[in-house]
Coordinates of N, CA, C and O and ligand atoms in Angstrom, one line a residue:
X1 N 50.5 -6.2 36.4 CA 48.6 -7.3 35.9 C 47.9 -7.2 36.8 O 48.3 -6.7 38.5
X2 N 46.5 -7.2 37.3 CA 45.3 -7.3 37.8 C 44.5 -8.4 37.0 O 44.2 -8.0 35.7
X3 N 44.1 -8.7 38.5 CA 42.8 -9.7 38.0 C 41.7 -8.9 37.9 O 41.2 -8.1 38.7
X4 N 40.3 -8.8 37.0 CA 39.5 -8.0 36.2 C 38.4 -9.0 36.9 O 38.8 -10.1 36.7
X5 N 37.6 -8.1 36.6 CA 35.9 -8.9 37.1 C 35.5 -10.1 36.2 O 35.3 -8.7 34.9
X6 N 34.3 -10.9 36.5 CA 34.5 -11.1 34.9 C 32.6 -11.3 35.2 O 32.0 -11.6 36.4
X7 N 32.2 -10.7 34.6 CA 30.7 -9.9 33.9 C 30.1 -11.8 33.8 O 30.4 -12.9 33.4
X8 N 28.8 -11.6 34.2 CA 28.3 -13.2 34.3 C 27.0 -12.9 33.4 O 26.2 -11.5 32.8
X9 N 26.3 -14.0 32.6 CA 24.9 -13.5 31.5 C 24.1 -12.8 32.6 O 23.8 -12.7 33.8
X10 N 23.9 -12.4 31.8 CA 22.0 -11.1 32.0 C 23.4 -9.4 31.5 O 22.3 -8.4 31.9
X11 N 25.0 -9.5 32.0 CA 25.1 -8.4 31.7 C 25.8 -7.9 30.2 O 25.9 -8.9 29.8
X12 N 24.5 -7.0 29.9 CA 24.6 -6.3 28.5 C 25.8 -7.1 27.7 O 26.0 -6.7 25.7
X13 N 27.2 -6.1 28.2 CA 28.0 -6.0 27.2 C 28.7 -7.8 27.2 O 29.3 -7.2 26.4
X14 N 27.8 -8.4 27.4 CA 28.2 -10.0 27.2 C 27.1 -9.9 25.9 O 27.6 -10.8 24.4
X15 N 26.3 -9.4 25.1 CA 25.6 -9.4 24.1 C 25.8 -8.4 23.1 O 24.9 -8.2 22.1
X16 N 26.7 -7.4 23.8 CA 27.3 -6.8 22.6 C 28.3 -6.7 21.8 O 29.3 -8.0 21.5
X17 N 28.1 -6.5 20.0 CA 29.3 -7.1 19.7 C 30.6 -5.6 20.2 O 30.0 -4.8 19.8
X18 N 31.6 -7.0 19.8 CA 33.0 -5.5 19.9 C 33.5 -5.3 19.0 O 33.3 -5.6 18.0
X19 N 34.3 -3.8 19.2 CA 34.8 -3.2 17.8 C 36.6 -4.0 17.9 O 36.8 -4.2 19.2
X20 N 36.5 -3.7 16.8 CA 37.6 -3.9 16.5 C 38.4 -3.0 17.4 O 38.8 -1.9 17.1
X21 N 39.9 -3.5 17.2 CA 41.0 -2.9 17.6 C 41.8 -2.2 17.0 O 42.8 -2.8 15.7
X22 N 41.7 -0.6 16.9 CA 42.1 -0.2 16.1 C 43.6 -0.4 15.8 O 44.8 -0.1 14.8
X23 N 44.6 -0.3 17.5 CA 46.1 -0.4 17.4 C 46.0 -0.7 18.1 O 45.9 -0.3 19.4
X24 N 47.1 -1.8 18.6 CA 47.6 -2.4 19.4 C 48.6 -1.3 20.2 O 49.6 -2.1 20.7
X25 N 47.8 -0.2 21.4 CA 49.0 0.3 22.6 C 48.9 -0.5 23.8 O 48.4 -1.9 23.5
X26 N 49.3 0.4 24.6 CA 49.6 0.0 25.6 C 48.3 -0.9 26.3 O 48.4 -1.5 27.1
X27 N 47.7 0.0 26.4 CA 45.9 0.0 26.7 C 45.6 -1.6 27.3 O 45.2 -2.6 27.6
X28 N 45.7 -2.0 25.0 CA 45.4 -3.4 24.8 C 46.0 -4.3 25.4 O 45.8 -5.9 25.6
X29 N 47.5 -4.1 25.4 CA 48.5 -5.3 25.9 C 48.6 -5.4 27.4 O 48.3 -6.7 27.8
X30 N 48.0 -4.0 28.3 CA 47.9 -4.5 28.9 C 45.9 -5.1 29.7 O 46.5 -6.2 30.4
X31 N 45.0 -4.9 28.9 CA 44.0 -5.2 29.0 C 44.8 -7.2 28.6 O 43.7 -7.9 29.1
X32 N 44.9 -7.6 27.3 CA 45.5 -8.7 27.8 C 46.6 -10.0 28.6 O 45.8 -10.4 28.5
X33 N 47.4 -9.5 28.8 CA 47.9 -10.0 30.3 C 46.3 -9.6 31.4 O 47.3 -10.7 32.0
X34 N 46.1 -8.9 31.5 CA 45.4 -8.2 32.9 C 44.4 -9.8 32.6 O 43.5 -10.9 33.4
X35 N 43.9 -10.1 31.6 CA 42.5 -11.5 31.0 C 43.9 -12.6 30.8 O 42.9 -14.1 31.3
X36 N 44.8 -12.3 30.6 CA 45.9 -14.3 30.4 C 45.7 -14.3 32.6 O 45.5 -15.4 32.1
X37 N 46.0 -13.8 33.3 CA 46.2 -13.5 35.0 C 44.1 -14.2 34.9 O 44.7 -14.3 36.2
X38 N 43.3 -13.2 34.7 CA 42.1 -13.3 35.0 C 41.7 -14.9 34.2 O 41.2 -15.3 35.3
X39 N 42.2 -15.3 33.0 CA 41.7 -16.7 32.9 C 42.3 -18.3 33.6 O 41.7 -18.9 34.3
X40 N 43.5 -17.4 34.2 CA 44.7 -18.7 34.7 C 43.8 -18.2 36.2 O 43.8 -19.3 36.9
X41 N 43.4 -17.7 36.9 CA 42.9 -17.9 38.2 C 41.5 -18.2 38.1 O 41.3 -18.4 39.1
X42 N 40.9 -18.1 37.8 CA 39.3 -18.2 37.5 C 39.8 -19.9 38.2 O 38.6 -20.4 38.6
X43 N 39.8 -20.7 37.5 CA 40.5 -21.0 37.0 C 39.6 -21.6 35.1 O 38.5 -21.8 35.5
X44 N 40.0 -21.4 34.0 CA 39.8 -21.4 32.8 C 40.6 -21.5 31.4 O 41.5 -21.1 31.8
X45 N 39.9 -22.3 30.4 CA 40.6 -22.4 29.1 C 40.7 -21.0 28.3 O 41.9 -21.5 27.4
X46 N 39.8 -20.5 28.6 CA 39.7 -19.0 27.9 C 38.6 -18.2 27.8 O 38.4 -18.2 29.6
X47 N 39.2 -16.8 27.5 CA 38.4 -15.4 28.2 C 38.0 -14.3 26.8 O 39.5 -14.6 26.4
X48 N 37.2 -13.4 26.5 CA 37.0 -12.2 26.4 C 36.9 -11.6 26.1 O 36.5 -11.4 27.4
X49 N 37.5 -10.5 25.8 CA 37.6 -9.1 26.3 C 36.2 -8.6 27.1 O 35.8 -8.0 27.9
X50 N 34.8 -9.0 26.3 CA 34.1 -8.5 26.8 C 33.5 -9.2 28.5 O 32.3 -8.8 28.8
X51 N 34.2 -10.4 28.5 CA 33.6 -10.9 30.0 C 34.1 -10.1 31.1 O 33.8 -10.7 32.0
X52 N 34.6 -9.2 30.6 CA 35.8 -8.2 31.1 C 35.3 -6.7 31.5 O 36.0 -5.9 32.0
X53 N 34.2 -6.8 31.0 CA 33.5 -5.6 30.7 C 34.2 -4.9 29.5 O 34.1 -3.6 29.6
X54 N 34.7 -5.8 28.4 CA 35.5 -4.2 27.5 C 35.4 -4.6 26.1 O 35.5 -5.8 25.8
X55 N 34.6 -3.8 25.4 CA 34.3 -4.0 23.7 C 35.1 -4.4 22.9 O 34.7 -3.7 22.3
X56 N 35.9 -4.5 23.1 CA 37.2 -4.8 21.9 C 37.3 -6.5 21.4 O 37.2 -7.0 22.4
X57 N 38.1 -6.2 20.1 CA 38.4 -7.3 19.6 C 39.1 -8.4 20.4 O 40.5 -8.6 19.2
X58 N 39.2 -8.9 21.3 CA 40.7 -9.3 22.1 C 40.2 -10.8 22.5 O 39.1 -10.9 24.0
X59 N 40.8 -11.9 22.2 CA 40.8 -13.1 23.2 C 41.6 -13.8 23.4 O 43.2 -13.5 23.2
X60 N 41.9 -14.6 24.7 CA 43.3 -14.9 25.0 C 42.8 -16.7 25.1 O 41.4 -17.2 26.0
X61 N 43.2 -17.5 24.5 CA 43.3 -19.3 24.9 C 44.1 -19.9 25.0 O 45.6 -19.4 25.3
X62 N 43.8 -20.3 26.7 CA 44.8 -22.1 27.0 C 45.1 -22.4 27.6 O 44.3 -22.8 28.9
X63 N 45.1 -23.9 26.8 CA 44.7 -25.1 27.1 C 45.0 -25.2 28.4 O 44.4 -26.9 29.1
X64 N 46.1 -25.6 28.4 CA 47.1 -25.9 30.2 C 47.2 -24.8 31.4 O 47.3 -25.5 32.3
X65 N 46.2 -23.5 30.8 CA 45.8 -23.0 32.3 C 47.0 -22.7 32.8 O 46.8 -22.9 34.1
X66 N 48.2 -22.5 32.1 CA 49.3 -21.8 33.0 C 49.6 -22.6 32.5 O 51.7 -22.0 33.4
X67 N 49.9 -24.7 32.8 CA 51.3 -24.9 32.6 C 52.3 -24.9 31.8 O 53.3 -25.7 31.7
X68 N 51.6 -24.4 30.2 CA 53.2 -24.4 29.1 C 52.6 -23.4 27.9 O 51.3 -23.5 27.8
X69 N 53.7 -22.2 28.5 CA 53.8 -21.4 27.9 C 53.2 -21.2 25.9 O 52.5 -20.7 25.7
X70 N 53.7 -22.8 25.4 CA 53.2 -22.7 24.3 C 52.2 -23.2 24.2 O 51.6 -22.7 22.6
X71 N 51.2 -22.7 24.5 CA 49.7 -22.8 24.5 C 49.4 -21.9 24.7 O 47.8 -21.6 25.0
X72 N 49.9 -21.0 25.3 CA 48.6 -19.5 25.5 C 48.6 -18.8 23.8 O 49.4 -18.7 23.4
X73 N 47.9 -18.5 23.5 CA 47.5 -17.7 22.4 C 46.2 -16.5 23.2 O 45.7 -16.5 23.8
X74 N 46.9 -15.6 22.7 CA 46.8 -14.1 22.6 C 46.4 -13.9 21.1 O 47.3 -12.7 20.5
X75 N 45.2 -13.4 21.3 CA 44.9 -12.7 19.7 C 43.6 -11.6 19.4 O 42.8 -11.4 20.4
X76 N 44.4 -10.6 18.9 CA 43.7 -9.4 18.7 C 42.8 -9.2 17.4 O 43.2 -9.7 16.1
X77 N 41.6 -8.7 17.5 CA 40.9 -9.0 16.4 C 41.0 -10.2 15.1 O 41.5 -10.7 14.3
X78 N 41.3 -11.1 15.8 CA 40.8 -12.8 15.6 C 39.5 -12.8 14.3 O 38.8 -12.6 14.8
X79 N 40.1 -13.7 13.7 CA 39.2 -13.9 12.5 C 38.6 -15.4 12.2 O 40.6 -15.9 12.3
X80 N 37.7 -16.8 11.9 CA 37.7 -17.4 11.4 C 38.0 -17.3 10.1 O 37.0 -16.9 9.5
X81 N 39.0 -18.2 9.2 CA 39.2 -18.1 7.4 C 39.5 -19.4 7.3 O 39.1 -19.5 6.2
X82 N 39.0 -20.4 7.7 CA 38.8 -22.2 7.7 C 38.0 -22.3 8.2 O 38.6 -22.8 9.8
X83 N 37.5 -23.6 8.3 CA 36.8 -24.1 9.2 C 36.3 -26.2 8.9 O 36.1 -25.8 7.3
X84 N 36.4 -26.9 9.5 CA 36.2 -28.3 9.1 C 36.0 -29.5 10.0 O 36.2 -29.1 11.1
X85 N 34.8 -30.0 8.8 CA 34.3 -30.9 10.0 C 33.7 -30.0 11.0 O 32.8 -29.8 10.8
X86 N 33.0 -31.4 12.6 CA 32.1 -30.7 13.1 C 32.8 -31.8 14.6 O 33.4 -33.1 14.0
X87 N 32.5 -31.2 15.4 CA 33.0 -32.2 16.7 C 31.3 -31.5 18.0 O 31.5 -30.9 18.0
X88 N 31.3 -32.9 18.2 CA 30.6 -32.2 19.7 C 30.9 -32.6 21.2 O 31.3 -33.6 21.2
X89 N 30.5 -32.1 22.1 CA 31.7 -32.1 23.3 C 31.1 -31.3 24.2 O 30.2 -30.0 23.8
X90 N 30.9 -31.2 25.6 CA 30.2 -30.2 26.7 C 31.3 -28.9 26.3 O 32.3 -29.7 26.9
X91 N 30.4 -28.0 26.9 CA 31.7 -27.3 27.1 C 30.9 -26.4 28.4 O 29.8 -26.3 28.6
X92 N 32.0 -25.1 28.7 CA 31.2 -23.7 29.7 C 31.8 -23.3 29.9 O 32.5 -22.3 28.6
X93 N 31.7 -21.9 30.5 CA 31.6 -20.5 30.1 C 31.8 -20.1 31.4 O 30.7 -19.9 32.4
X94 N 32.5 -19.3 31.6 CA 33.0 -18.3 32.7 C 32.0 -17.4 33.3 O 32.0 -16.8 34.2
X95 N 31.2 -16.6 32.1 CA 30.3 -16.4 32.5 C 29.1 -16.1 32.4 O 27.6 -15.8 32.2
X96 N 28.6 -18.2 32.4 CA 27.8 -18.6 32.6 C 28.1 -19.8 34.1 O 28.0 -21.5 33.1
X97 N 27.6 -19.7 35.1 CA 28.1 -20.4 35.6 C 27.5 -21.8 35.8 O 27.1 -21.8 36.1
X98 N 27.8 -22.6 36.4 CA 27.5 -24.0 36.9 C 26.8 -24.7 35.4 O 25.9 -25.5 35.9
X99 N 26.6 -24.0 34.2 CA 26.3 -25.0 33.4 C 27.4 -25.3 32.3 O 28.2 -24.5 31.5
X100 N 26.6 -26.7 32.0 CA 27.9 -27.2 31.0 C 27.0 -28.0 29.9 O 26.2 -28.7 30.8
X101 N 26.9 -27.6 28.8 CA 25.8 -28.2 27.3 C 27.2 -28.7 26.3 O 27.8 -28.8 25.8
X102 N 26.3 -29.6 26.0 CA 27.0 -30.0 24.5 C 26.7 -29.0 23.3 O 25.9 -28.9 23.3
X103 N 28.1 -29.1 22.5 CA 27.7 -27.8 21.4 C 28.8 -28.6 20.5 O 29.8 -29.3 20.4
X104 N 27.3 -28.1 19.1 CA 27.9 -28.7 18.0 C 29.2 -27.2 17.2 O 28.9 -26.0 17.6
X105 N 30.3 -27.7 17.1 CA 31.4 -27.0 16.8 C 32.6 -27.6 15.9 O 32.1 -28.7 15.7
X106 N 32.9 -26.7 14.8 CA 33.6 -27.2 14.2 C 35.3 -28.0 14.0 O 35.9 -27.5 15.4
X107 N 35.4 -29.2 14.1 CA 36.6 -29.9 14.7 C 37.7 -29.1 14.1 O 38.9 -29.2 15.2
X108 N 37.6 -28.1 12.8 CA 39.1 -27.7 12.7 C 39.2 -26.2 12.5 O 38.3 -26.1 11.7
X109 N 40.0 -25.8 12.9 CA 39.3 -24.0 12.2 C 41.1 -23.6 12.0 O 42.0 -23.8 12.9
X110 N 40.9 -22.2 11.0 CA 42.5 -21.9 11.4 C 41.6 -20.7 11.1 O 40.9 -20.0 11.2
X111 N 42.2 -19.5 12.2 CA 41.9 -18.3 13.2 C 43.7 -17.1 12.5 O 44.7 -17.2 12.7
X112 N 42.7 -16.1 11.9 CA 43.5 -15.4 11.7 C 44.2 -14.2 12.4 O 42.5 -13.3 13.1
X113 N 44.7 -13.4 13.0 CA 44.3 -12.1 13.7 C 46.0 -11.4 14.2 O 47.1 -12.1 13.4
X114 N 45.7 -10.3 15.1 CA 48.2 -10.2 15.2 C 47.4 -10.1 17.3 O 46.8 -10.8 18.2
X115 N 50.2 -10.4 17.0 CA 49.8 -10.7 18.4 C 49.9 -9.7 18.6 O 49.6 -8.4 18.4
X116 N 50.2 -9.6 20.6 CA 50.6 -8.2 20.9 C 51.7 -7.1 21.1 O 52.3 -6.6 20.5
X117 N 52.2 -7.5 19.4 CA 53.5 -6.9 18.6 C 52.9 -6.1 17.7 O 53.2 -5.4 17.2
X118 N 51.4 -6.7 17.5 CA 50.4 -5.9 16.2 C 51.2 -6.7 14.8 O 50.7 -5.9 13.7
X119 N 51.6 -8.1 15.0 CA 52.3 -8.8 14.0 C 51.3 -9.7 13.4 O 50.4 -10.2 14.7
X120 N 50.2 -9.6 12.1 CA 49.8 -11.0 12.0 C 50.0 -12.2 12.3 O 51.4 -12.2 12.4
X121 N 49.4 -12.9 12.7 CA 49.5 -14.2 13.3 C 48.4 -15.1 12.7 O 47.0 -14.6 12.4
X122 N 48.3 -16.6 12.4 CA 47.5 -17.9 12.0 C 47.8 -18.5 12.5 O 48.6 -19.6 12.7
X123 N 46.8 -19.3 13.5 CA 47.0 -20.2 13.9 C 45.4 -21.6 13.7 O 44.5 -21.3 13.5
X124 N 46.5 -22.4 14.0 CA 45.5 -23.2 13.2 C 45.1 -24.9 14.8 O 46.1 -24.8 15.7
X125 N 44.1 -24.6 14.9 CA 43.6 -25.7 15.9 C 42.8 -27.2 15.5 O 41.7 -26.2 14.6
X126 N 42.7 -27.5 16.4 CA 41.5 -29.4 15.8 C 41.0 -29.7 17.8 O 41.4 -29.4 18.5
X127 N 39.8 -30.0 17.4 CA 39.3 -30.8 18.7 C 38.7 -29.9 19.8 O 38.4 -28.4 19.5
X128 N 39.7 -29.7 20.5 CA 39.5 -29.2 21.7 C 40.0 -27.1 21.7 O 39.6 -26.1 22.0
X129 N 41.2 -27.3 21.2 CA 41.4 -26.4 20.5 C 40.0 -24.7 19.7 O 40.0 -23.7 19.6
X130 N 39.8 -25.3 19.2 CA 38.9 -25.5 17.7 C 38.1 -24.7 18.3 O 37.3 -24.0 17.9
X131 N 37.4 -25.7 19.2 CA 35.9 -25.1 20.4 C 36.5 -23.9 21.0 O 35.6 -23.0 21.3
X132 N 37.4 -24.2 21.8 CA 37.9 -22.9 22.8 C 37.7 -21.6 21.6 O 37.1 -20.5 21.8
X133 N 38.6 -21.5 20.7 CA 38.5 -20.5 19.6 C 37.7 -20.0 19.2 O 37.1 -19.0 19.2
X134 N 36.8 -20.5 18.4 CA 35.6 -20.2 17.9 C 34.5 -19.7 19.7 O 33.9 -18.8 19.1
X135 N 34.1 -21.0 20.8 CA 33.8 -19.8 21.4 C 34.1 -18.6 22.1 O 33.6 -17.6 22.3
X136 N 34.7 -18.2 22.0 CA 35.7 -17.1 22.7 C 35.3 -15.9 21.0 O 35.4 -14.8 22.0
X137 N 35.6 -16.5 20.0 CA 35.7 -15.1 18.5 C 33.8 -15.1 18.9 O 33.2 -14.2 19.1
X138 N 33.0 -15.7 19.2 CA 31.3 -16.1 19.6 C 31.0 -14.9 20.8 O 30.8 -13.6 20.5
X139 N 31.7 -15.1 21.6 CA 31.8 -14.2 22.6 C 31.7 -12.5 21.7 O 31.5 -11.3 22.2
X140 N 33.1 -12.1 21.3 CA 33.4 -11.4 21.0 C 32.2 -10.5 19.8 O 32.0 -9.2 19.1
X141 N 30.9 -11.6 19.0 CA 29.3 -10.9 18.1 C 28.8 -11.1 19.3 O 27.6 -11.1 18.9
X142 N 29.1 -11.3 20.7 CA 27.1 -10.8 21.9 C 27.3 -12.4 21.6 O 26.0 -12.3 22.2
X143 N 27.7 -13.8 21.4 CA 27.3 -14.9 21.6 C 27.6 -15.6 22.3 O 28.5 -16.2 22.6
X144 N 26.4 -16.4 23.4 CA 26.5 -16.9 24.2 C 26.6 -18.1 23.6 O 25.7 -18.7 23.6
X145 N 27.4 -19.4 24.2 CA 26.7 -20.6 24.1 C 25.8 -21.8 23.9 O 25.3 -22.2 23.5
X146 N 25.8 -20.4 25.3 CA 23.8 -21.6 25.8 C 22.7 -21.0 24.3 O 21.5 -21.3 23.8
X147 N 23.0 -19.4 23.9 CA 21.9 -19.6 22.6 C 22.5 -21.0 21.6 O 21.7 -20.4 20.8
X148 N 23.2 -22.1 21.5 CA 23.6 -22.6 20.6 C 22.4 -23.5 20.9 O 22.8 -24.2 19.7
X149 N 22.1 -23.9 22.2 CA 21.3 -25.1 22.6 C 19.9 -24.7 21.5 O 19.4 -23.8 21.9
X150 N 18.7 -26.3 22.1 CA 17.6 -26.1 21.7 C 16.7 -25.0 22.8 O 17.8 -24.8 23.8
X151 N 15.9 -24.1 22.1 CA 14.7 -23.8 23.2 C 14.5 -24.0 24.2 O 14.7 -23.7 25.2
X152 N 14.3 -25.4 24.4 CA 13.7 -26.3 25.4 C 14.9 -25.6 26.7 O 14.9 -25.7 27.7
X153 N 16.0 -26.6 26.2 CA 17.4 -26.4 27.3 C 17.6 -25.0 27.1 O 17.8 -24.7 28.5
X154 N 17.1 -24.3 26.7 CA 17.3 -22.3 26.6 C 16.8 -22.1 28.0 O 17.1 -21.4 29.1
X155 N 15.3 -22.4 27.6 CA 14.8 -22.4 28.5 C 14.7 -22.5 30.8 O 14.4 -22.2 31.0
X156 N 15.8 -24.0 30.3 CA 15.7 -25.3 31.8 C 16.9 -24.4 32.2 O 16.9 -23.8 33.0
X157 N 17.9 -23.7 31.0 CA 18.9 -22.9 31.8 C 19.0 -21.6 31.8 O 19.1 -21.4 33.7
X158 N 17.9 -21.6 31.8 CA 17.2 -19.5 32.6 C 16.4 -19.5 34.2 O 16.6 -19.2 34.5
X159 N 16.0 -20.9 33.6 CA 15.1 -21.5 35.1 C 16.4 -21.1 36.3 O 15.9 -20.7 37.2
X160 N 17.0 -22.2 35.5 CA 18.5 -22.6 36.5 C 19.3 -21.2 37.3 O 19.5 -21.6 38.3
X161 N 19.7 -20.5 36.1 CA 19.7 -19.5 36.2 C 19.5 -18.4 37.7 O 19.1 -17.5 37.9
X162 N 17.6 -18.4 37.4 CA 17.3 -17.3 38.1 C 17.4 -18.1 39.4 O 17.2 -17.3 40.4
X163 N 17.0 -19.5 39.4 CA 16.7 -20.1 41.0 C 18.4 -19.6 42.1 O 18.3 -19.1 43.0
X164 N 19.6 -19.1 41.0 CA 20.9 -19.2 41.3 C 21.2 -17.9 42.3 O 21.6 -18.3 43.0
X165 N 20.2 -16.9 41.4 CA 20.7 -15.7 41.1 C 19.9 -15.8 42.8 O 20.4 -14.8 43.7
X166 N 18.4 -16.5 42.8 CA 18.1 -16.1 44.5 C 18.6 -16.2 45.1 O 18.2 -15.7 45.9
X167 N 19.5 -17.5 44.6 CA 20.2 -18.4 46.0 C 20.9 -17.2 46.7 O 21.3 -17.5 47.5
X168 N 21.2 -16.5 45.6 CA 23.0 -15.4 46.2 C 22.5 -14.2 46.8 O 22.4 -13.4 47.2
X169 N 21.0 -14.1 46.1 CA 20.7 -12.5 46.7 C 20.8 -12.3 48.5 O 20.3 -13.6 48.5
Ligands
NI1 NI1 33.1 -18.0 27.7

C-alpha cells in the first residue's frame, strides 16, 4: 500500500467525469487500498479516485478515520438509488484546503455499487454518512462541493484560494 498525492482544486482531473470500472481487478484493489491509506493519513472522512489523479469510479468513506473497520466503505461504481430529506451542515474537502462551508445534502441515501470482490453491495446512510457518500459521488462527476454554493460565496473562495496559492509560491 502507498499514500498517493491528493490533487488540489485547479487540477483538471477534479472536474472530469470519472469512467465506470469495467472489472474489479488487481489494479482497482490496489487503488482502493491506497485510497484508504491516503484518506486515513490525511486525515479525512472520504476520498474519490479523481482526488488521487485516477479517473475511475471508486470511492472510500470512513467516518471513524481508521478507528472502526465496520465504518469503512469502499465502493466501486457507486450510484445513489434513493434519497430522502434534507440537511444543512458544514463541509470540507481534502482537495479544497482550509475551506469549510454549509452545504445542503439529502438526509438519507441508499447507494448501490460493487465491493472489492466485485460483488454487488447496497448501503444506507443517514446524516454525516449520507453527506459523505453524496460528496464523494459528486467527485466522480467532476463536482466539487464549492460549486454547490452561491456565486458570491464561490467568488470569495476563489479569492481566498488565489491568496493562499500566492502565499505558498
Ligand atoms: Ni472532497
